[in-house]
Amino acid sequence: MTSETQFILGIESSCDETAAAIVADGKQVISSVVHSQIDEHAAWGGVVPEIAGRSHLRSIRTVVDQCLTEANMRPEQLSGIAVTNRPGLMGSLLIGVTAAKALAYAWQKPIVGVHHIEAHIYAALMSIEQPTFPFITLVVSGGHTSLYRSDSALEHQLLGATRDDAAGECLDKAAAMLELSYPGGPSIQKAGAHGDPKSFQFKQPMLNRESLDFSFSGMKTALLYKLRGPGNRLTDPWIVDRKHTADVCASFEHAVVSTLARKCVRACQQHDIQQVLVGGGVACNLRLRRIMDELCAEHNIQATFAPPAYCTDNAVMIAGLGYELFAADKADSLNLDVFAQA
Ligand code: KG4
Ligand code: ZN
């Protein structure tokens, strides 16, 4: 660490995690604090925007203070503040951005707004010592399933995206149908760990076309039919015995993650690129990692995942990308706005 080292404070509050982190020169994590609201939303089976906003408001100052304490740093030592300002839940984004503006004003620090999905990409890039661009990048989370061609840390061309549900949302809803706990991705992974992924057939959506788009909502209906039969009512008993839960979970998860992996390979082939980056909450998934590694190896493609701690929402990726934005002279003013859409 030299006197030139840039310490960026990152703040993230776009969905249901209140997070702050300090990262040196966009690479070295000095401290990272994540306050998850999972317990507050679990009873509802998904994120309730009103509850999320109020929870961010309660915890944001404590999270920032704890981040500085863990870093053993004073605000004067910071070079700038980076904050997620798009896309996300409006009320949640507003809390983080307002807090960041107040701190930037009080501490007289520059501020920059960060795109949440591009920050998920940065989390994966941080695992590579000297990235050589371009990459095909998959961001797959509860809110997003998108494929990009990344030509630098700041240049991402959208190649395809989900036309309906995100893959994480699909896993969350499937888990709710199976009466597994929220969030559904980790629950399905756990319940299906020893199941047979070939025991139930789920059609992998949109694979018969050249398109790099995804569609996951039909898979929920397919699952419902498997569980209760066509023409089902929610009150009908399962036609699949519950002892088959492990097999259903393994098969469903397999169909979702194979689709993701196969579209990544297709994007690589279409763009003549041999490297894939994967970030976002679903990138924690062990079956996705395994299938992606296998499929990529078959096609001589190198796959790099964000570390699990930086796959789900965190502020390390915000501080990291913030560093790159400051370095590219893209600082914002205190008029920084929030945007629900990308
Ligand atoms: O990135 P994230 O924290 O929030 C959004 O930006 O959406 O992702 C949360 C999503 C949830 O849908 C959750 O079920 C999923 O990531 N997830 C997983 C795993 N861990 C989290 N999905 C599959 N397997 C996992 N191990
Ligand atoms: Zn996210």
Coordinates of C-alpha atoms and ligand atoms in Angstrom, one line a residue:
M1 CA 0.0 0.0 0.0
T2 CA 1.5 3.4 -1.0
S3 CA 0.4 7.0 -0.4
E4 CA -1.1 6.8 -3.9
T5 CA -3.4 3.9 -2.9
Q6 CA -7.1 4.8 -3.6
F7 CA -9.5 3.6 -0.9
I8 CA -13.0 3.6 -2.2
L9 CA -16.0 3.1 0.2
G10 CA -18.8 1.2 -1.6
I11 CA -22.4 1.2 -0.5
E12 CA -25.0 -1.3 -1.8
S13 CA -28.8 -1.2 -1.0
S14 CA -30.5 -2.0 -4.3
C15 CA -32.5 -5.0 -3.0
D16 CA -32.5 -6.9 0.3
E17 CA -28.8 -6.5 1.5
T18 CA -27.5 -3.4 3.2
A19 CA -23.7 -3.5 2.5
A20 CA -20.6 -1.4 2.8
A21 CA -17.0 -2.2 1.9
I22 CA -13.7 -0.5 1.5
V23 CA -11.5 -1.7 -1.4
A24 CA -8.0 -0.5 -2.2
D25 CA -7.2 0.2 -5.9
G26 CA -10.2 -1.8 -7.1
K27 CA -8.6 -5.1 -6.1
Q28 CA -7.7 -5.5 -2.4
V29 CA -10.7 -5.9 0.0
I30 CA -9.9 -4.0 3.2
S31 CA -13.3 -4.6 4.9
S32 CA -16.8 -5.8 3.9
V33 CA -20.0 -5.8 5.9
V34 CA -23.3 -7.3 4.6
H35 CA -26.5 -7.0 6.6
S36 CA -28.9 -9.5 5.0
Q37 CA -32.6 -9.0 5.3
I38 CA -33.5 -12.6 4.5
D39 CA -35.1 -13.3 7.9
E40 CA -37.3 -10.2 7.5
H41 CA -38.7 -11.4 4.1
A42 CA -38.7 -15.2 4.6
A43 CA -42.3 -15.3 5.9
W44 CA -43.5 -13.7 2.6
G45 CA -41.5 -16.0 0.4
G46 CA -39.8 -13.1 -1.5
V47 CA -38.6 -9.6 -1.1
V48 CA -41.2 -7.1 0.1
P49 CA -40.1 -3.6 -1.2
E50 CA -41.6 -1.6 1.6
I51 CA -40.0 -3.9 4.3
A52 CA -36.7 -3.7 2.4
G53 CA -36.6 0.1 2.3
R54 CA -37.4 0.5 6.0
S55 CA -34.8 -2.1 6.9
H56 CA -32.1 -0.3 4.8
L57 CA -32.9 2.9 6.6
R58 CA -32.5 1.3 10.0
S59 CA -29.2 -0.4 9.3
I60 CA -27.3 1.7 6.8
R61 CA -25.4 4.0 9.2
T62 CA -24.4 1.0 11.4
V63 CA -23.2 -0.9 8.4
V64 CA -21.0 2.0 7.2
D65 CA -19.6 2.6 10.7
Q66 CA -18.8 -1.1 11.1
C67 CA -17.1 -1.2 7.8
L68 CA -14.8 1.7 8.8
T69 CA -14.1 0.2 12.2
E70 CA -13.2 -3.2 10.7
A71 CA -10.9 -1.4 8.2
N72 CA -9.4 0.5 11.1
M73 CA -9.8 3.6 8.9
R74 CA -11.0 7.2 9.3
P75 CA -13.2 8.9 6.7
E76 CA -10.4 11.3 5.9
Q77 CA -8.4 8.3 4.5
L78 CA -11.1 7.5 1.9
S79 CA -10.5 8.7 -1.7
G80 CA -14.2 8.5 -2.8
I81 CA -17.6 7.0 -2.3
A82 CA -19.3 4.6 -4.8
V83 CA -23.0 3.7 -4.5
T84 CA -25.4 1.6 -6.4
N85 CA -27.9 3.9 -8.1
R86 CA -29.4 1.5 -10.7
P87 CA -31.2 -0.9 -11.3
G88 CA -33.1 -2.0 -8.2
L89 CA -36.0 -1.3 -5.9
M90 CA -36.7 2.5 -5.9
G91 CA -37.2 2.9 -2.2
S92 CA -34.1 0.7 -1.4
L93 CA -31.8 2.5 -3.9
L94 CA -32.9 5.9 -2.5
I95 CA -31.7 5.0 1.0
G96 CA -28.2 4.0 -0.2
V97 CA -27.8 7.0 -2.5
T98 CA -29.1 9.5 0.0
A99 CA -26.8 8.1 2.7
A100 CA -23.8 8.2 0.2
K101 CA -24.6 11.8 -0.8
A102 CA -24.8 12.9 2.9
L103 CA -21.5 11.3 3.7
A104 CA -19.8 12.7 0.5
Y105 CA -21.0 16.1 1.5
A106 CA -20.0 15.8 5.2
W107 CA -16.6 14.3 4.4
Q108 CA -16.0 16.3 1.2
K109 CA -15.4 13.2 -0.9
P110 CA -16.2 12.6 -4.6
I111 CA -19.2 10.4 -5.4
V112 CA -20.0 8.0 -8.2
G113 CA -23.1 6.0 -9.1
V114 CA -22.6 2.3 -9.9
H115 CA -24.7 0.0 -12.2
H116 CA -25.5 -3.0 -10.0
I117 CA -25.3 -5.6 -12.8
E118 CA -22.0 -4.3 -14.1
A119 CA -20.8 -4.5 -10.5
H120 CA -21.7 -8.2 -10.5
I121 CA -19.5 -8.6 -13.5
Y122 CA -16.7 -6.7 -11.7
A123 CA -16.9 -9.2 -8.8
A124 CA -16.0 -12.0 -11.3
L125 CA -13.2 -9.9 -12.9
M126 CA -11.7 -9.3 -9.5
S127 CA -10.8 -13.0 -9.4
I128 CA -8.4 -12.6 -12.4
E129 CA -5.0 -11.1 -11.8
Q130 CA -4.6 -9.5 -15.3
P131 CA -7.8 -9.9 -17.3
T132 CA -7.4 -10.0 -21.1
F133 CA -10.6 -8.8 -22.7
P134 CA -13.0 -9.7 -24.3
F135 CA -15.1 -12.0 -22.1
I136 CA -18.6 -13.5 -22.5
T137 CA -20.3 -12.6 -19.2
L138 CA -23.3 -14.2 -17.5
V139 CA -25.0 -12.3 -14.6
V140 CA -27.5 -14.6 -13.0
S141 CA -29.4 -13.6 -9.9
G142 CA -32.8 -13.2 -8.3
G143 CA -33.5 -10.1 -10.4
H144 CA -31.4 -10.7 -13.6
T145 CA -30.3 -13.2 -16.1
S146 CA -28.3 -11.5 -18.8
L147 CA -25.5 -12.3 -21.2
Y148 CA -22.9 -9.7 -22.2
R149 CA -19.9 -9.3 -24.3
S150 CA -17.5 -7.5 -22.0
D151 CA -14.7 -5.5 -23.7
S152 CA -13.4 -3.8 -20.6
A153 CA -14.5 -3.4 -17.0
L154 CA -16.7 -0.5 -18.1
E155 CA -17.9 -1.7 -21.6
H156 CA -20.6 -4.4 -21.7
Q157 CA -22.8 -5.1 -24.7
L158 CA -26.0 -6.9 -23.9
L159 CA -26.3 -10.1 -26.0
G160 CA -29.4 -11.7 -24.4
A161 CA -31.6 -11.6 -21.3
T162 CA -34.5 -13.4 -19.8
R163 CA -37.8 -12.6 -21.4
D164 CA -39.7 -13.3 -18.2
D165 CA -38.4 -14.6 -14.8
A166 CA -34.7 -14.5 -13.8
A167 CA -33.2 -17.9 -13.1
G168 CA -32.9 -17.1 -9.4
E169 CA -36.5 -16.0 -9.2
C170 CA -37.5 -19.3 -10.9
L171 CA -35.6 -21.3 -8.3
D172 CA -37.1 -19.2 -5.5
K173 CA -40.7 -19.8 -6.8
A174 CA -40.0 -23.5 -7.4
A175 CA -38.8 -23.8 -3.8
A176 CA -42.0 -22.2 -2.6
M177 CA -44.0 -24.8 -4.6
L178 CA -42.0 -27.5 -3.0
E179 CA -42.4 -25.9 0.4
L180 CA -38.7 -25.4 0.8
S181 CA -37.4 -22.3 2.6
Y182 CA -36.5 -18.9 1.1
P183 CA -34.2 -18.1 -0.7
G184 CA -35.0 -21.0 -2.9
G185 CA -31.7 -21.4 -4.8
P186 CA -29.7 -22.7 -1.8
S187 CA -32.7 -24.8 -0.6
I188 CA -33.1 -26.5 -3.9
Q189 CA -29.3 -27.1 -4.1
K190 CA -29.3 -28.7 -0.6
A191 CA -32.5 -30.7 -1.1
G192 CA -31.3 -32.0 -4.5
A193 CA -27.7 -32.6 -3.6
H194 CA -28.1 -36.4 -3.6
G195 CA -31.0 -36.6 -6.0
D196 CA -30.9 -38.0 -9.6
P197 CA -30.9 -35.1 -12.1
K198 CA -32.2 -37.5 -14.8
S199 CA -35.2 -38.8 -13.0
F200 CA -37.6 -36.1 -14.2
Q201 CA -37.5 -34.4 -17.6
F202 CA -37.8 -30.6 -17.7
K203 CA -37.5 -29.1 -21.1
Q204 CA -34.7 -26.6 -21.3
P205 CA -36.3 -23.5 -22.7
M206 CA -35.3 -21.7 -25.9
L207 CA -32.4 -24.0 -26.7
N208 CA -33.6 -24.8 -30.2
R209 CA -33.0 -21.2 -31.5
E210 CA -29.9 -19.1 -32.2
S211 CA -31.2 -16.5 -29.7
L212 CA -29.2 -15.8 -26.6
D213 CA -32.3 -14.9 -24.7
F214 CA -33.7 -17.0 -21.8
S215 CA -37.2 -17.8 -20.6
F216 CA -37.8 -19.5 -17.2
S217 CA -41.5 -18.8 -16.4
G218 CA -42.7 -21.9 -18.3
M219 CA -40.5 -24.1 -16.2
K220 CA -42.5 -23.2 -13.1
T221 CA -45.7 -24.3 -14.8
A222 CA -44.0 -27.5 -15.9
L223 CA -43.0 -28.1 -12.2
L224 CA -46.5 -27.5 -11.0
Y225 CA -47.9 -30.1 -13.5
K226 CA -45.2 -32.6 -12.4
L227 CA -46.2 -32.0 -8.8
R228 CA -50.0 -32.0 -9.1
G229 CA -50.9 -33.1 -12.6
P230 CA -52.3 -31.0 -15.5
G231 CA -55.5 -29.0 -14.7
N232 CA -54.2 -28.8 -11.2
R233 CA -55.5 -26.8 -8.3
L234 CA -53.1 -25.6 -5.7
T235 CA -55.1 -27.6 -3.1
D236 CA -54.7 -30.9 -5.0
P237 CA -52.3 -33.4 -3.4
W238 CA -48.9 -34.0 -5.0
I239 CA -48.9 -36.7 -7.6
V240 CA -45.2 -37.0 -7.0
D241 CA -44.5 -38.5 -3.6
R242 CA -42.6 -36.3 -1.3
K243 CA -39.8 -38.8 -1.0
H244 CA -39.0 -37.8 -4.5
T245 CA -38.2 -34.2 -3.5
A246 CA -34.5 -34.8 -3.9
D247 CA -34.9 -36.1 -7.4
V248 CA -37.3 -33.3 -8.4
C249 CA -34.9 -30.7 -7.0
A250 CA -31.9 -32.2 -8.8
S251 CA -33.8 -32.5 -12.1
F252 CA -35.2 -29.0 -11.9
E253 CA -31.9 -27.4 -10.9
H254 CA -30.1 -29.4 -13.7
A255 CA -32.5 -28.0 -16.3
V256 CA -32.1 -24.4 -15.2
V257 CA -28.3 -24.4 -14.9
S258 CA -27.7 -26.5 -18.0
T259 CA -29.6 -23.9 -20.0
L260 CA -27.4 -21.2 -18.5
A261 CA -24.2 -23.1 -19.3
R262 CA -25.3 -24.0 -22.9
K263 CA -26.2 -20.4 -23.7
C264 CA -22.8 -19.2 -22.4
V265 CA -21.1 -21.7 -24.8
R266 CA -23.3 -20.6 -27.7
A267 CA -22.4 -16.9 -27.0
C268 CA -18.7 -17.8 -27.0
Q269 CA -19.1 -19.6 -30.3
Q270 CA -21.1 -16.7 -31.9
H271 CA -18.5 -14.2 -30.8
D272 CA -15.4 -16.3 -31.1
I273 CA -14.4 -15.8 -27.5
Q274 CA -12.8 -18.4 -25.3
Q275 CA -13.5 -17.0 -21.8
V276 CA -16.6 -16.8 -19.7
L277 CA -17.2 -14.8 -16.5
V278 CA -20.1 -15.7 -14.2
G279 CA -21.5 -13.5 -11.3
G280 CA -24.7 -12.9 -9.4
G281 CA -26.3 -14.9 -6.6
V282 CA -27.0 -18.0 -8.7
A283 CA -23.3 -18.2 -9.5
C284 CA -22.9 -19.7 -6.0
N285 CA -24.7 -22.8 -7.3
L286 CA -22.5 -25.9 -7.2
R287 CA -24.3 -27.7 -10.0
L288 CA -24.0 -24.6 -12.3
R289 CA -20.2 -24.5 -11.5
R290 CA -19.8 -28.2 -12.2
I291 CA -21.8 -28.2 -15.5
M292 CA -20.3 -24.9 -16.7
D293 CA -16.8 -26.2 -16.0
E294 CA -17.5 -29.5 -17.8
L295 CA -19.2 -27.9 -20.9
C296 CA -16.6 -25.2 -21.2
A297 CA -13.7 -27.7 -20.9
E298 CA -15.3 -29.6 -23.8
H299 CA -15.2 -26.5 -25.9
N300 CA -11.8 -25.2 -24.8
I301 CA -13.4 -22.3 -22.9
Q302 CA -12.0 -20.9 -19.6
A303 CA -14.8 -20.2 -17.1
T304 CA -14.2 -17.9 -14.1
F305 CA -16.8 -17.5 -11.3
A306 CA -16.9 -14.7 -8.8
P307 CA -16.0 -16.0 -5.3
P308 CA -19.2 -17.1 -3.5
A309 CA -19.0 -14.3 -0.9
Y310 CA -19.1 -11.8 -3.8
C311 CA -21.7 -13.6 -5.9
T312 CA -24.7 -12.5 -3.8
D313 CA -25.2 -8.8 -3.2
N314 CA -22.2 -7.1 -1.6
A315 CA -20.5 -3.7 -1.6
V316 CA -17.0 -5.0 -2.5
M317 CA -18.1 -5.2 -6.2
I318 CA -19.5 -1.6 -5.9
A319 CA -16.3 -0.2 -4.4
G320 CA -14.3 -2.1 -7.0
L321 CA -16.2 -0.8 -10.0
G322 CA -16.4 2.6 -8.4
Y323 CA -12.6 2.7 -8.4
E324 CA -12.6 2.1 -12.2
L325 CA -15.2 4.8 -12.8
F326 CA -13.2 7.4 -10.8
A327 CA -10.1 6.4 -12.7
A328 CA -12.0 6.9 -16.0
D329 CA -13.1 10.4 -14.8
K330 CA -16.7 9.4 -14.5
A331 CA -17.4 10.8 -11.1
D332 CA -20.9 12.1 -10.5
S333 CA -22.2 15.2 -8.6
L334 CA -24.5 15.4 -5.6
N335 CA -27.3 15.5 -8.1
L336 CA -26.9 11.8 -8.7
D337 CA -30.3 10.2 -9.3
V338 CA -31.7 6.7 -8.9
F339 CA -33.2 4.5 -11.6
A340 CA -35.3 1.4 -11.1
Q341 CA -34.5 0.0 -14.6
A342 CA -31.0 -0.6 -16.1
Ligands
KG4_1 O1 -27.3 -11.5 -6.5 P1 -28.4 -11.7 -5.5 O2 -28.0 -11.7 -4.0 O3 -29.6 -10.6 -5.6 C1 -30.0 -10.1 -6.8 O4 -29.4 -9.2 -7.4 O5 -31.1 -10.7 -7.3 O6 -29.1 -13.1 -5.9 C2 -30.1 -13.7 -5.1 C3 -30.5 -14.9 -5.8 C4 -31.8 -15.6 -5.2 O7 -32.7 -15.9 -6.2 C5 -31.2 -16.9 -4.6 O8 -32.1 -18.0 -4.6 C6 -30.0 -17.2 -5.6 O9 -29.5 -15.9 -5.9 N1 -29.0 -18.1 -5.0 C7 -28.7 -19.3 -5.4 C8 -27.7 -19.8 -4.6 N2 -27.4 -18.9 -3.7 C9 -28.2 -17.8 -3.9 N3 -29.3 -20.0 -6.5 C10 -28.8 -21.2 -6.6 N4 -27.9 -21.8 -5.8 C11 -27.3 -21.2 -4.8 N5 -26.4 -21.8 -4.1
ZN2 ZN -27.5 -8.5 -7.3

